[in-house]
PDB file of C-alpha atoms in Angstrom:
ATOM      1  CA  UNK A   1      23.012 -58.249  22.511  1.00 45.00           C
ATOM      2  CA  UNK A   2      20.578 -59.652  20.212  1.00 48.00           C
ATOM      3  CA  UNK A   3      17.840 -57.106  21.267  1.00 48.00           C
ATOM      4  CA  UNK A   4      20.251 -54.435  20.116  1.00 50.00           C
ATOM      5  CA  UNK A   5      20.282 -54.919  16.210  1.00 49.00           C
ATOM      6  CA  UNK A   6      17.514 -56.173  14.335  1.00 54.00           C
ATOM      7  CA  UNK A   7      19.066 -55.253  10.906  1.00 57.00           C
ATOM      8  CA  UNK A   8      21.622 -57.398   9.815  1.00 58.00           C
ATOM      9  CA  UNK A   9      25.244 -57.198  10.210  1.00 57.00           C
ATOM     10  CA  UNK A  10      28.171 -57.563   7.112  1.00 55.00           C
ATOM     11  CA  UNK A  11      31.606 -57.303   8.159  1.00 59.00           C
ATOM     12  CA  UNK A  12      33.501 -56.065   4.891  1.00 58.00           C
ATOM     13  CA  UNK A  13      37.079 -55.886   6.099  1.00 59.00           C
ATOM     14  CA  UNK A  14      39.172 -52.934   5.182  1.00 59.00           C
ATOM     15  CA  UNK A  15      38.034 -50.038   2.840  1.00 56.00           C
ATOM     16  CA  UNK A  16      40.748 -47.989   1.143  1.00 54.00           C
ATOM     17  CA  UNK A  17      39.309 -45.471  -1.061  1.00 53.00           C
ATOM     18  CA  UNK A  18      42.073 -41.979  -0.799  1.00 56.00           C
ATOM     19  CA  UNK A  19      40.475 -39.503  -1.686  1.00 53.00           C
ATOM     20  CA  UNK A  20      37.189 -41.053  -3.196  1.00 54.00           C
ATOM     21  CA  UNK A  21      33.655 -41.497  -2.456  1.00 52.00           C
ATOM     22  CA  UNK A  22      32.117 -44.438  -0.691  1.00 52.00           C
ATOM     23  CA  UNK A  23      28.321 -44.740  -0.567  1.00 52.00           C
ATOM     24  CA  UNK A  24      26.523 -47.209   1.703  1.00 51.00           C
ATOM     25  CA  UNK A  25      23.117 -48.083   0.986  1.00 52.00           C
ATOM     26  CA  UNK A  26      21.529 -45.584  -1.685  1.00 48.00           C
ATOM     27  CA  UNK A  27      23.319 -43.888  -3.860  1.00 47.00           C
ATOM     28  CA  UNK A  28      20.083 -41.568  -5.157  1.00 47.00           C
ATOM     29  CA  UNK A  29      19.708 -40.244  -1.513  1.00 47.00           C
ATOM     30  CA  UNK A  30      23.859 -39.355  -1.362  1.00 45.00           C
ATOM     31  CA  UNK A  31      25.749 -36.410  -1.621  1.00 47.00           C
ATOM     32  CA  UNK A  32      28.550 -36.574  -4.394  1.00 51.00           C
ATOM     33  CA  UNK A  33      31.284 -33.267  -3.908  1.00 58.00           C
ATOM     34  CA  UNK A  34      34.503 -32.383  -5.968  1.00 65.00           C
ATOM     35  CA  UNK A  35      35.803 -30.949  -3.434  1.00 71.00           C
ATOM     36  CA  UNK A  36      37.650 -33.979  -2.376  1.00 77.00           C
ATOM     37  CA  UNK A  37      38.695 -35.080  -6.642  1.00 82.00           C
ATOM     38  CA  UNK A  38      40.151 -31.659  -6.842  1.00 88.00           C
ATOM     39  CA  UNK A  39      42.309 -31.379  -3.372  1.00 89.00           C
ATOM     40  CA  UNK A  40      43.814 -34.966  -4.727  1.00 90.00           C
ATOM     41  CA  UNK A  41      44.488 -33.459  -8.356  1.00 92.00           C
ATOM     42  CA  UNK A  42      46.374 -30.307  -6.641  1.00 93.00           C
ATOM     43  CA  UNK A  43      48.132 -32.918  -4.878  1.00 94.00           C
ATOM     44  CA  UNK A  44      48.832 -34.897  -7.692  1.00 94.00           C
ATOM     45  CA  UNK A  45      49.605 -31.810  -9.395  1.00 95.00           C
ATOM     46  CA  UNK A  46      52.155 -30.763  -6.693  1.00 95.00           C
ATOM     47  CA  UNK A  47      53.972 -34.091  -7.043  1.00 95.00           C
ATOM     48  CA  UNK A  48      54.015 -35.118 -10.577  1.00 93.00           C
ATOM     49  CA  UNK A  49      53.515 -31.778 -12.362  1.00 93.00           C
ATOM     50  CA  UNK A  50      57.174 -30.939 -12.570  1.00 93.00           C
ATOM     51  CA  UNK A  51      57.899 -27.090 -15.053  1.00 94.00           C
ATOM     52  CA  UNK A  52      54.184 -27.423 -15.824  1.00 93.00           C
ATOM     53  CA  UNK A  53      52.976 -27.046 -11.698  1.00 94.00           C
ATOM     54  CA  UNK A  54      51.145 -23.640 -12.557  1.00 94.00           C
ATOM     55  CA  UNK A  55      49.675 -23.954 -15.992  1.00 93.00           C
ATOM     56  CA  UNK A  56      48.038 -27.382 -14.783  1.00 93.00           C
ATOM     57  CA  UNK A  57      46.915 -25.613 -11.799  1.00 94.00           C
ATOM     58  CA  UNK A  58      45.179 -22.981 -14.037  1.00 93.00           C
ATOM     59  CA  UNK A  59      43.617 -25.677 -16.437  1.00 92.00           C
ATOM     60  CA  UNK A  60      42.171 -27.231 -12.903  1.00 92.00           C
ATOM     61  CA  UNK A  61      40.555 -23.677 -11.953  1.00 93.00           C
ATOM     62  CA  UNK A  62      39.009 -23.338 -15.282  1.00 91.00           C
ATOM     63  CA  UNK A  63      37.375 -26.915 -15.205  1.00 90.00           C
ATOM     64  CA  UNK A  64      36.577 -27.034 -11.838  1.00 90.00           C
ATOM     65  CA  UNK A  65      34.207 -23.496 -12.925  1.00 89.00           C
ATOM     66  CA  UNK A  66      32.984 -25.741 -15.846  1.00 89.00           C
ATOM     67  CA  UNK A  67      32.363 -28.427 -13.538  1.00 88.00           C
ATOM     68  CA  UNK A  68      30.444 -25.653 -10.684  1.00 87.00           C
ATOM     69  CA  UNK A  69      28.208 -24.351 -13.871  1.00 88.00           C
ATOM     70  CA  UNK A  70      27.344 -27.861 -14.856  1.00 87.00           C
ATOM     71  CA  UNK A  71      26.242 -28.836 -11.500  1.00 84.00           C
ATOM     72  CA  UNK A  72      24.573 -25.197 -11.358  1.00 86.00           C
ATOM     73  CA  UNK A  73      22.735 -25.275 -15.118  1.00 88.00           C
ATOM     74  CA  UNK A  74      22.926 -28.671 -16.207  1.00 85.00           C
ATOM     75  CA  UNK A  75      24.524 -27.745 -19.631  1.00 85.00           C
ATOM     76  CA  UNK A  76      28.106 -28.060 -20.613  1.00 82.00           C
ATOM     77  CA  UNK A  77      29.800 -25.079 -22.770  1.00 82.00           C
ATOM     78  CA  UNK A  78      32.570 -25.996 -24.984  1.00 81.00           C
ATOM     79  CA  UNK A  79      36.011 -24.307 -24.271  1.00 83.00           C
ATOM     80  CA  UNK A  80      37.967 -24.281 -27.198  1.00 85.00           C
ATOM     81  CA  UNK A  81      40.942 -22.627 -25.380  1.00 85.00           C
ATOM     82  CA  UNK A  82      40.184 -25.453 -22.548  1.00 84.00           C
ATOM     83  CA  UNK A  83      40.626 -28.415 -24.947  1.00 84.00           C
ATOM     84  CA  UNK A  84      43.538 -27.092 -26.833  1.00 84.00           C
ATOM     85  CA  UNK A  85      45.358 -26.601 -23.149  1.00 83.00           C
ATOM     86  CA  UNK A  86      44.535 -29.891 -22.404  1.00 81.00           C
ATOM     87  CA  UNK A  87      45.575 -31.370 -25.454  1.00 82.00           C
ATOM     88  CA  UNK A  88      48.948 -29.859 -25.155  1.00 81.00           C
ATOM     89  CA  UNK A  89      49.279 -32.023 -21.889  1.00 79.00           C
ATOM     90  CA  UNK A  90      47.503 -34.842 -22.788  1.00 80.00           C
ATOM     91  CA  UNK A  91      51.055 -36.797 -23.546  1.00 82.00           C
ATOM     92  CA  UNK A  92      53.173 -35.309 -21.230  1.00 87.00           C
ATOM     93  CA  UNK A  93      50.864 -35.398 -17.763  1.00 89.00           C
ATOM     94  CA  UNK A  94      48.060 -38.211 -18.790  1.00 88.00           C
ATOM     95  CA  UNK A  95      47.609 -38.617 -15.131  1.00 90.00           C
ATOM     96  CA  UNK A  96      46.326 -35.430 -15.127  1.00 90.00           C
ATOM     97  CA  UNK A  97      43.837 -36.131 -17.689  1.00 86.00           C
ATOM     98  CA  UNK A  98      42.654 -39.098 -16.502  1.00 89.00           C
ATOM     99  CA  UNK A  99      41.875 -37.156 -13.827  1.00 90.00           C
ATOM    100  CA  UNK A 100      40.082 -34.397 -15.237  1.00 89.00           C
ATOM    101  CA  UNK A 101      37.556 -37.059 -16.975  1.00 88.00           C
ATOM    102  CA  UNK A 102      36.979 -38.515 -13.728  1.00 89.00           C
ATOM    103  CA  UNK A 103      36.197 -35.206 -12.153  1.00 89.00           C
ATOM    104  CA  UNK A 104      34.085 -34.088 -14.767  1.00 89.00           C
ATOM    105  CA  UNK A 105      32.317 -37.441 -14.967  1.00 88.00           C
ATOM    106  CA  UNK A 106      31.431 -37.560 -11.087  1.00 87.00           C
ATOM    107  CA  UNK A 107      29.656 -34.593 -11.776  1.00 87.00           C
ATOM    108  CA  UNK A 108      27.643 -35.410 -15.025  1.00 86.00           C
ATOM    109  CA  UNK A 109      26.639 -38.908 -12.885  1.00 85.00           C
ATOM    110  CA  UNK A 110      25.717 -36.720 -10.078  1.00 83.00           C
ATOM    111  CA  UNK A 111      23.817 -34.336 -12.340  1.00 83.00           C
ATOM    112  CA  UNK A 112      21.801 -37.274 -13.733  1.00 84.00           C
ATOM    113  CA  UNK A 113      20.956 -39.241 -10.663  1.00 81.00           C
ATOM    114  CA  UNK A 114      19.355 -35.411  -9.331  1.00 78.00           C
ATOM    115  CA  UNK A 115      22.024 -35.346  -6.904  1.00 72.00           C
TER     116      UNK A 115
END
């Protein structure tokens, strides 16, 4: 048995991480997608986004393109139509803001790290 391993070995119990990103070992050499942040908005957006379902769902499309060009040209564009939209649901759905930041955020990190 001991002739199997020579690294060493760390028992860490249970993980739970829905829907997030968990990185062994090197972050620099790992693959970051939003793929998986925007399938758990929809999701969220499906259960918590009551009359406002389809206009949330059409705020996600637009940042998840803003999100696709940042990755693709490493420059954000400011949407004034974007922030207004967002604004409108910023009291109503903060969930869903909070959740925009954090999808736009994973990709500015990734986009730094030259990921």
């Amino acid at each position: 048995m001991a002739s199997m391993s020579t690294g060493h070995v760390y028992n860490i119990g249970t993980i739970n991480a829905q829907g997030g990103n968990v990185v062994f070992g090197d972050v620099v050499n790992s693959t970051f997608s939003i793929d998986n942040s925007v399938t758990k908005i929809e999701e969220m957006i499906e259960e918590k986004g009551g009359e406002d379902k389809a206009e949330l769902l059409t705020v996600l499309e637009e940042v998840k393109a803003i999100a696709e060009q940042i990755s693709a040209t490493g420059k954000i564009e400011t949407k004034p139509s974007l922030r207004e939209r967002l604004s409108r649901h910023l009291e109503k759905h903060s969930w869903f803001y909070g959740e925009i930041v954090g999808l736009l955020g994973s990709v500015a990190l990734k986009l730094t790290l030259g990921i």
